[in-house]
């Protein structure tokens, strides 16, 4: 965890509980987010900036846990405490990462508008390779042969898809649009692959103690700035003006349109909070691995709910991904066992932030 952590350092049990909570949040967001976003496009939604805006627009909800945390500190802390703990350098870092997230959301939503969920999810698996590379450069992430193997297999899995995707193209779409969607999704994977280690770097370089309460504030600021970027995009693109008409014409009905919007915003909050929460409890690499681990679930849900095709190359890609996850977790278990005998090594999630 952050270098500055001292007296307020959470116990190992607390860190495990937080890790569990954040993995659950990440799972909800990672599996549900793409499905609800695609649902919007399948039933007549066309606005890409609006979709990207929804990824972070529910940031005001984070005030609720922040307030709970504040009253908890008031009751349990003898020294005075502020409602917001964040100091200027972390605010600036969070704002910059937030702006990057806003553009990343647009690229991601663009891909989601053009590609089946199963395809876009598999491309997003390449994010793991980007995260690994950036984590190595930015936070000096150490790798075991198992994690390296996992990254390799997951990347090959995504690569196989890249060679064989045109059969997957939705009927009403030109191959140009499809290829563009593909490239935008790869770009989204690369940028988010950078964002995760940047968050870890922010924790590491912080000149103040990083607590989970502060992680919530970072989440709020990041999402606020990402939403601001997407709001500008929506304004330029006249998205706000067409919402009413789009809702009336939406395939599932007007009420469903608004329910979908709200549900989508909340589910995506789970994704972003889960992702940076896992970094707090573990590392950016762990966060990326969990995102990739959840891939088969999203794949299967997309095939079930949207009757997407599940061709051979997706099957091969999926098998390689599963093999990659298995390799990573085997390495983790082995490493944990070894660590019990000789403490002080690097790759254990809860002990290596
Ligand atoms: N903006 C985004 N939202 C969800 N998952 C992503 N993966 C990469 N970019 C993403």
PDB file of C-alpha atoms in Angstrom, residues 18 100 142 166:
ATOM      1  CA  UNK A  18     -11.943  -4.859   1.743  1.00  0.00           C
ATOM      2  CA  UNK A 100      -8.037  10.402 -19.196  1.00  0.00           C
ATOM      3  CA  UNK A 142       7.654  -7.691 -10.243  1.00  0.00           C
ATOM      4  CA  UNK A 166     -15.298 -10.154 -39.442  1.00  0.00           C
TER       5      UNK A 166
END
